[in-house]
Amino acid sequence: VAAKRKQGGPAARERPQKRAKRAPSAPEPDGGAGPERAGPEEYSVPPPVSQGKWKNKERVLIFSSRGINFRTRHLMQDLRTLMPHSKADTKMDRKDQLSVINEVCEMKNCNKCIFFEAKKKQDLYMWLSNTPQGPSAKFLVQNVHTLAELKMTGNCLRGSRPLLSFDPTFDKEPHYALLKELFIQIFSTPQYHPKSQPFVDHVFTFTITDERIWFRNYQIIEEDASLVEIGPRFVLNLIKIFEGSFGGPTLYENPHYQSPNMHRRLIRLSVAAKLREKQQVKEAQQIKKKGSKMLMEEDPTEVVFETPAEEKPVEIQLVKPESKPIVKDKKKLRKIQRKKQKKLFRTE
């Protein structure tokens, strides 16, 4: 072994330089098939799809509090799937204050946040915030339908960039204009994001109807540019807009908002009023039945066709009538009657 090292000299100790692997489709410069050429079993990693420089490094943290139901969990997972620039985190404890979320976003290196807050295991609230400066908005989430539940015919590429379509009302009022900018920064995928694809094949629509914001997701069909719904879908009822992140001075409060507790209370009161009305109607009918009836005056024509009964003479019986024997058996009773008849016949 030592002789071989001496024969090789110092040049043998030098390691050959590593050559970068090339794609199998790229031709070899020397054109020869030698040991340097990659075999059929070797695969090279393709270059990333996004070739540009990632400048807008928006990251959205999507997580929730404890106590959410399965529908909210699936909705949260659907948003993470549709937004490649999102990050996940463990559920937050109910006892923790909302200001802790700013620290969580800082640790996760996120500057936007979507937080789902569950109350009473039936009410769902959504926070959209620009951390840590603000502003932030709180919504009541209603009519939630997840991606797997709807079973729509539409489909889109995973990680593709969406188009955002807004109702014209967003440009007319200032609080809607603020929400529009917040939606654009949160839901739009940054250009040249490493996990995104350079395709635009679906649309996020935000429509204002009945003082609520309706969210829909549609696929763009290339043939005729028609839209087919993918999902998920939900309705956002605005509660308040705050100046800070998860708190601070109130910039706007929705006058048309009605809390779920008040809504349930009004439903109970309306049902109780209907039952009370039915009970009052029943009591009024019973009083009418039991009430004194109007007595009509005597009609003189009622006695016209009445005939007086014949008067019979009054007979006074001086002898005590014979007591009849109480016999349960009818045959014995007949025998006793026959014996009496025979006695009477003999005496005569």
Short mmCIF file of C-alpha atoms in Angstrom, two decimals:
data_model
loop_
_atom_site.label_atom_id
_atom_site.label_comp_id
_atom_site.label_asym_id
_atom_site.label_seq_id
_atom_site.Cartn_x
_atom_site.Cartn_y
_atom_site.Cartn_z
CA VAL A 1 0.00 0.00 0.00
CA ALA A 2 2.91 2.33 0.87
CA ALA A 3 4.56 1.62 -2.53
CA LYS A 4 1.34 2.56 -4.33
CA ARG A 5 1.15 5.85 -2.42
CA LYS A 6 4.75 6.65 -3.41
CA GLN A 7 4.06 5.86 -7.05
CA GLY A 8 0.96 8.03 -7.03
CA GLY A 9 2.80 10.96 -5.44
CA PRO A 10 1.09 14.05 -4.07
CA ALA A 11 -1.23 14.26 -7.06
CA ALA A 12 -2.93 11.05 -5.97
CA ARG A 13 -3.82 12.56 -2.62
CA GLU A 14 -5.79 15.39 -4.19
CA ARG A 15 -9.55 14.75 -4.28
CA PRO A 16 -11.41 15.29 -7.54
CA GLN A 17 -13.64 18.35 -7.64
CA LYS A 18 -17.42 17.77 -7.31
CA ARG A 19 -19.40 18.42 -10.44
CA ALA A 20 -22.91 19.82 -10.29
CA LYS A 21 -25.59 17.41 -11.36
CA ARG A 22 -27.45 18.30 -14.49
CA ALA A 23 -30.96 17.52 -15.56
CA PRO A 24 -31.27 14.30 -17.57
CA SER A 25 -32.78 16.24 -20.46
CA ALA A 26 -29.71 18.57 -20.77
CA PRO A 27 -27.12 17.16 -23.29
CA GLU A 28 -23.51 16.50 -22.27
CA PRO A 29 -20.97 18.99 -23.61
CA ASP A 30 -18.50 16.29 -24.72
CA GLY A 31 -21.30 14.17 -26.16
CA GLY A 32 -19.65 10.90 -25.05
CA ALA A 33 -21.19 8.23 -22.89
CA GLY A 34 -18.58 7.67 -20.21
CA PRO A 35 -18.49 7.06 -16.46
CA GLU A 36 -18.99 10.82 -15.79
CA ARG A 37 -22.46 10.78 -17.32
CA ALA A 38 -25.38 10.24 -14.91
CA GLY A 39 -27.00 6.83 -15.10
CA PRO A 40 -30.70 6.23 -15.71
CA GLU A 41 -31.32 5.59 -11.99
CA GLU A 42 -29.96 8.99 -10.88
CA TYR A 43 -32.31 11.96 -10.66
CA SER A 44 -31.47 15.63 -10.33
CA VAL A 45 -33.53 18.12 -8.32
CA PRO A 46 -35.40 20.48 -10.68
CA PRO A 47 -34.96 24.21 -10.14
CA PRO A 48 -37.68 26.07 -8.19
CA VAL A 49 -40.65 27.30 -10.16
CA SER A 50 -40.44 30.87 -8.88
CA GLN A 51 -37.27 32.18 -10.54
CA GLY A 52 -37.67 35.79 -9.37
CA LYS A 53 -36.58 37.37 -6.13
CA TRP A 54 -38.95 37.10 -3.19
CA LYS A 55 -39.28 40.68 -1.96
CA ASN A 56 -42.69 40.90 -0.29
CA LYS A 57 -42.18 38.47 2.59
CA GLU A 58 -45.71 38.39 3.98
CA ARG A 59 -46.33 35.52 6.38
CA VAL A 60 -49.74 34.81 7.91
CA LEU A 61 -50.15 32.88 11.16
CA ILE A 62 -53.41 30.87 11.20
CA PHE A 63 -54.37 29.20 14.48
CA SER A 64 -57.21 29.07 17.01
CA SER A 65 -58.14 28.89 20.65
CA ARG A 66 -59.13 25.75 22.50
CA GLY A 67 -62.75 24.60 22.36
CA ILE A 68 -63.37 24.81 18.60
CA ASN A 69 -65.55 22.22 16.89
CA PHE A 70 -64.70 20.02 13.90
CA ARG A 71 -66.18 22.47 11.38
CA THR A 72 -63.90 25.28 12.51
CA ARG A 73 -60.89 22.98 12.47
CA HIS A 74 -61.59 21.95 8.87
CA LEU A 75 -62.14 25.58 7.84
CA MET A 76 -58.79 26.54 9.36
CA GLN A 77 -57.07 23.68 7.52
CA ASP A 78 -58.70 24.74 4.23
CA LEU A 79 -57.37 28.29 4.60
CA ARG A 80 -53.87 26.94 5.29
CA THR A 81 -54.11 24.84 2.11
CA LEU A 82 -55.26 27.76 -0.05
CA MET A 83 -52.65 30.18 1.34
CA PRO A 84 -49.08 28.88 0.76
CA HIS A 85 -47.63 31.82 2.71
CA SER A 86 -49.39 30.75 5.93
CA LYS A 87 -47.97 29.15 9.05
CA ALA A 88 -49.56 27.03 11.75
CA ASP A 89 -49.22 26.95 15.51
CA THR A 90 -50.69 25.08 18.48
CA LYS A 91 -54.01 26.11 20.01
CA MET A 92 -53.95 28.97 22.48
CA ASP A 93 -55.30 28.58 26.00
CA ARG A 94 -58.50 30.43 26.87
CA LYS A 95 -56.98 32.00 29.97
CA ASP A 96 -54.28 33.78 27.95
CA GLN A 97 -54.94 37.33 26.85
CA LEU A 98 -55.13 38.26 23.18
CA SER A 99 -52.05 40.46 23.44
CA VAL A 100 -49.96 37.27 23.74
CA ILE A 101 -50.67 36.58 20.04
CA ASN A 102 -48.34 39.45 19.06
CA GLU A 103 -45.45 37.67 20.78
CA VAL A 104 -46.38 34.37 19.11
CA CYS A 105 -46.35 36.08 15.69
CA GLU A 106 -42.97 37.59 16.46
CA MET A 107 -41.55 34.17 17.37
CA LYS A 108 -43.00 32.65 14.20
CA ASN A 109 -41.67 35.57 12.11
CA CYS A 110 -45.20 36.47 10.90
CA ASN A 111 -46.53 39.97 10.29
CA LYS A 112 -50.21 39.01 9.71
CA CYS A 113 -52.53 36.83 11.77
CA ILE A 114 -55.88 35.04 11.42
CA PHE A 115 -57.09 33.91 14.84
CA PHE A 116 -60.26 31.85 15.41
CA GLU A 117 -61.82 32.35 18.84
CA ALA A 118 -64.53 29.96 20.06
CA LYS A 119 -67.03 30.78 22.80
CA LYS A 120 -69.69 28.57 24.39
CA LYS A 121 -68.75 25.81 21.91
CA GLN A 122 -71.19 27.28 19.38
CA ASP A 123 -70.12 30.87 18.58
CA LEU A 124 -67.09 31.45 16.34
CA TYR A 125 -65.21 34.76 16.07
CA MET A 126 -62.42 35.59 13.63
CA TRP A 127 -59.65 38.15 14.22
CA LEU A 128 -57.73 39.63 11.29
CA SER A 129 -54.72 41.61 12.47
CA ASN A 130 -51.62 43.36 11.20
CA THR A 131 -49.08 42.58 13.90
CA PRO A 132 -47.71 44.25 15.93
CA GLN A 133 -48.76 47.80 14.96
CA GLY A 134 -52.36 47.16 13.85
CA PRO A 135 -55.08 47.68 12.81
CA SER A 136 -57.19 44.64 13.64
CA ALA A 137 -60.80 43.65 12.97
CA LYS A 138 -63.11 41.27 14.79
CA PHE A 139 -65.82 39.33 12.94
CA LEU A 140 -68.58 36.89 13.82
CA VAL A 141 -68.33 33.88 11.47
CA GLN A 142 -71.63 32.44 10.28
CA ASN A 143 -72.83 29.82 7.76
CA VAL A 144 -69.53 27.92 7.58
CA HIS A 145 -69.20 25.26 4.85
CA THR A 146 -65.84 23.56 4.46
CA LEU A 147 -64.05 22.32 1.35
CA ALA A 148 -64.78 18.63 1.96
CA GLU A 149 -68.38 19.23 3.01
CA LEU A 150 -69.56 21.09 -0.09
CA LYS A 151 -68.28 18.54 -2.64
CA MET A 152 -68.12 21.17 -5.38
CA THR A 153 -67.05 20.31 -8.91
CA GLY A 154 -64.34 22.99 -9.06
CA ASN A 155 -60.67 22.39 -8.38
CA CYS A 156 -57.45 24.44 -8.39
CA LEU A 157 -53.72 23.88 -8.27
CA ARG A 158 -52.21 23.67 -4.81
CA GLY A 159 -50.15 26.78 -4.08
CA SER A 160 -51.42 28.82 -7.03
CA ARG A 161 -51.88 32.58 -6.69
CA PRO A 162 -55.51 33.78 -6.43
CA LEU A 163 -57.25 36.83 -7.84
CA LEU A 164 -59.09 38.99 -5.30
CA SER A 165 -62.47 40.33 -6.36
CA PHE A 166 -64.16 42.99 -4.20
CA ASP A 167 -67.64 44.46 -4.17
CA PRO A 168 -67.89 48.13 -5.35
CA THR A 169 -69.15 49.03 -1.85
CA PHE A 170 -65.61 48.56 -0.51
CA ASP A 171 -64.55 51.79 -2.25
CA LYS A 172 -67.50 53.89 -1.05
CA GLU A 173 -67.16 53.78 2.75
CA PRO A 174 -63.94 54.30 4.76
CA HIS A 175 -64.23 51.32 7.11
CA TYR A 176 -64.79 48.99 4.13
CA ALA A 177 -61.76 50.52 2.38
CA LEU A 178 -59.64 49.70 5.44
CA LEU A 179 -60.95 46.11 5.45
CA LYS A 180 -60.21 45.82 1.73
CA GLU A 181 -56.55 46.72 2.29
CA LEU A 182 -56.40 44.25 5.19
CA PHE A 183 -57.89 41.46 3.04
CA ILE A 184 -55.44 42.22 0.20
CA GLN A 185 -52.42 41.98 2.49
CA ILE A 186 -53.59 38.77 4.20
CA PHE A 187 -55.21 36.65 1.46
CA SER A 188 -53.05 37.55 -1.55
CA THR A 189 -50.03 35.30 -2.11
CA PRO A 190 -46.75 37.28 -2.41
CA GLN A 191 -45.07 37.20 -5.79
CA TYR A 192 -42.21 34.69 -6.22
CA HIS A 193 -43.05 32.97 -2.95
CA PRO A 194 -41.01 29.72 -2.67
CA LYS A 195 -44.09 27.57 -2.00
CA SER A 196 -46.32 29.24 -4.60
CA GLN A 197 -46.88 28.37 -8.25
CA PRO A 198 -46.86 30.98 -11.03
CA PHE A 199 -50.45 30.22 -12.06
CA VAL A 200 -53.69 32.11 -11.51
CA ASP A 201 -56.56 29.64 -11.65
CA HIS A 202 -58.97 30.67 -8.87
CA VAL A 203 -60.67 33.78 -7.46
CA PHE A 204 -61.44 34.92 -3.90
CA THR A 205 -64.61 37.03 -3.93
CA PHE A 206 -65.68 39.38 -1.12
CA THR A 207 -69.28 40.53 -1.52
CA ILE A 208 -71.24 42.83 0.82
CA THR A 209 -74.89 41.83 1.24
CA ASP A 210 -77.19 42.43 4.20
CA GLU A 211 -74.43 44.32 6.09
CA ARG A 212 -72.23 41.21 5.97
CA ILE A 213 -69.18 40.13 3.96
CA TRP A 214 -69.68 36.91 1.98
CA PHE A 215 -66.52 34.93 1.10
CA ARG A 216 -66.49 32.57 -1.91
CA ASN A 217 -63.75 30.74 -3.82
CA TYR A 218 -64.20 30.02 -7.56
CA GLN A 219 -62.15 28.19 -10.18
CA ILE A 220 -61.40 29.91 -13.50
CA ILE A 221 -62.04 27.56 -16.43
CA GLU A 222 -59.70 28.33 -19.33
CA GLU A 223 -62.03 27.35 -22.18
CA ASP A 224 -64.75 29.94 -21.66
CA ALA A 225 -63.45 31.81 -18.56
CA SER A 226 -66.47 30.71 -16.53
CA LEU A 227 -66.42 30.28 -12.75
CA VAL A 228 -67.07 27.08 -10.80
CA GLU A 229 -67.19 27.21 -7.01
CA ILE A 230 -64.54 25.31 -5.09
CA GLY A 231 -65.08 26.24 -1.45
CA PRO A 232 -64.87 26.89 1.44
CA ARG A 233 -67.57 29.49 2.03
CA PHE A 234 -68.45 31.56 5.09
CA VAL A 235 -70.04 34.88 6.08
CA LEU A 236 -68.25 37.56 8.15
CA ASN A 237 -70.36 39.86 10.32
CA LEU A 238 -68.20 42.84 11.31
CA ILE A 239 -68.20 43.72 15.02
CA LYS A 240 -65.39 46.27 15.59
CA ILE A 241 -62.23 47.65 14.03
CA PHE A 242 -59.41 48.45 16.47
CA GLU A 243 -56.45 50.73 15.98
CA GLY A 244 -53.94 48.35 17.58
CA SER A 245 -53.30 44.68 17.15
CA PHE A 246 -55.91 42.69 19.13
CA GLY A 247 -56.98 45.77 21.07
CA GLY A 248 -56.57 49.51 21.38
CA PRO A 249 -58.93 52.39 20.57
CA THR A 250 -62.04 51.51 18.57
CA LEU A 251 -62.01 52.97 15.06
CA TYR A 252 -65.41 51.65 13.96
CA GLU A 253 -68.29 49.75 15.60
CA ASN A 254 -71.00 48.12 13.54
CA PRO A 255 -74.43 49.51 14.56
CA HIS A 256 -76.23 46.64 12.78
CA TYR A 257 -74.43 43.93 14.74
CA GLN A 258 -76.50 41.73 17.05
CA SER A 259 -74.74 39.38 19.43
CA PRO A 260 -75.60 35.65 19.29
CA ASN A 261 -76.78 35.74 22.91
CA MET A 262 -79.26 38.53 22.13
CA HIS A 263 -80.41 36.72 18.98
CA ARG A 264 -81.10 33.51 20.91
CA ARG A 265 -82.86 35.51 23.65
CA LEU A 266 -85.20 37.18 21.13
CA ILE A 267 -86.04 33.78 19.62
CA ARG A 268 -86.93 32.41 23.06
CA LEU A 269 -89.07 35.45 23.83
CA SER A 270 -90.96 35.16 20.53
CA VAL A 271 -91.67 31.45 21.16
CA ALA A 272 -92.84 32.22 24.71
CA ALA A 273 -95.12 35.01 23.42
CA LYS A 274 -96.78 32.63 20.94
CA LEU A 275 -97.39 30.04 23.67
CA ARG A 276 -98.78 32.73 25.97
CA GLU A 277 -101.16 33.93 23.26
CA LYS A 278 -102.44 30.39 22.67
CA GLN A 279 -103.04 29.93 26.39
CA GLN A 280 -104.99 33.18 26.59
CA VAL A 281 -107.21 32.13 23.67
CA LYS A 282 -107.97 28.80 25.40
CA GLU A 283 -108.86 30.55 28.66
CA ALA A 284 -111.17 32.98 26.84
CA GLN A 285 -112.98 30.07 25.15
CA GLN A 286 -113.47 28.29 28.49
CA ILE A 287 -114.88 31.45 30.08
CA LYS A 288 -117.38 31.76 27.22
CA LYS A 289 -118.53 28.15 27.71
CA LYS A 290 -118.93 28.48 31.50
CA GLY A 291 -120.59 31.90 31.37
CA SER A 292 -124.34 32.35 32.17
CA LYS A 293 -126.57 31.89 29.16
CA MET A 294 -129.27 34.42 28.26
CA LEU A 295 -132.73 33.18 29.48
CA MET A 296 -135.49 33.71 26.95
CA GLU A 297 -138.95 34.88 28.11
CA GLU A 298 -141.73 32.25 28.22
CA ASP A 299 -143.45 31.73 24.91
CA PRO A 300 -147.29 31.54 25.28
CA THR A 301 -147.62 29.37 22.19
CA GLU A 302 -145.65 26.50 23.75
CA VAL A 303 -148.73 25.25 25.74
CA VAL A 304 -151.12 25.19 22.76
CA PHE A 305 -150.72 21.53 21.87
CA GLU A 306 -150.48 20.20 25.45
CA THR A 307 -153.52 18.09 26.54
CA PRO A 308 -154.31 17.69 30.24
CA ALA A 309 -153.87 14.17 31.63
CA GLU A 310 -156.95 12.22 32.89
CA GLU A 311 -157.42 12.33 36.63
CA LYS A 312 -157.53 8.87 38.24
CA PRO A 313 -159.30 8.19 41.54
CA VAL A 314 -157.05 7.82 44.50
CA GLU A 315 -157.01 4.23 45.86
CA ILE A 316 -156.02 3.60 49.43
CA GLN A 317 -154.62 0.12 50.11
CA LEU A 318 -155.41 -1.03 53.66
CA VAL A 319 -153.89 -4.51 53.50
CA LYS A 320 -150.17 -4.97 53.49
CA PRO A 321 -149.03 -6.56 50.24
CA GLU A 322 -147.48 -9.96 50.42
CA SER A 323 -143.73 -9.98 50.32
CA LYS A 324 -142.36 -11.73 47.32
CA PRO A 325 -139.72 -14.33 48.02
CA ILE A 326 -136.33 -13.43 46.71
CA VAL A 327 -135.20 -16.41 44.67
CA LYS A 328 -132.15 -16.28 42.54
CA ASP A 329 -133.01 -19.44 40.64
CA LYS A 330 -135.81 -18.94 38.11
CA LYS A 331 -136.81 -22.61 38.11
CA LYS A 332 -137.49 -22.54 41.85
CA LEU A 333 -139.52 -19.37 41.45
CA ARG A 334 -141.76 -21.04 38.85
CA LYS A 335 -142.32 -24.08 41.12
CA ILE A 336 -143.39 -21.83 43.98
CA GLN A 337 -145.88 -20.00 41.74
CA ARG A 338 -147.38 -23.29 40.53
CA LYS A 339 -147.89 -24.54 44.12
CA LYS A 340 -149.73 -21.34 45.02
CA GLN A 341 -152.00 -21.69 42.00
CA LYS A 342 -152.85 -25.31 42.96
CA LYS A 343 -153.77 -24.29 46.51
CA LEU A 344 -156.09 -21.58 45.27
CA PHE A 345 -157.74 -23.99 42.83
CA ARG A 346 -158.42 -26.59 45.61
CA THR A 347 -159.92 -24.07 47.94
CA GLU A 348 -162.34 -22.92 45.31
#
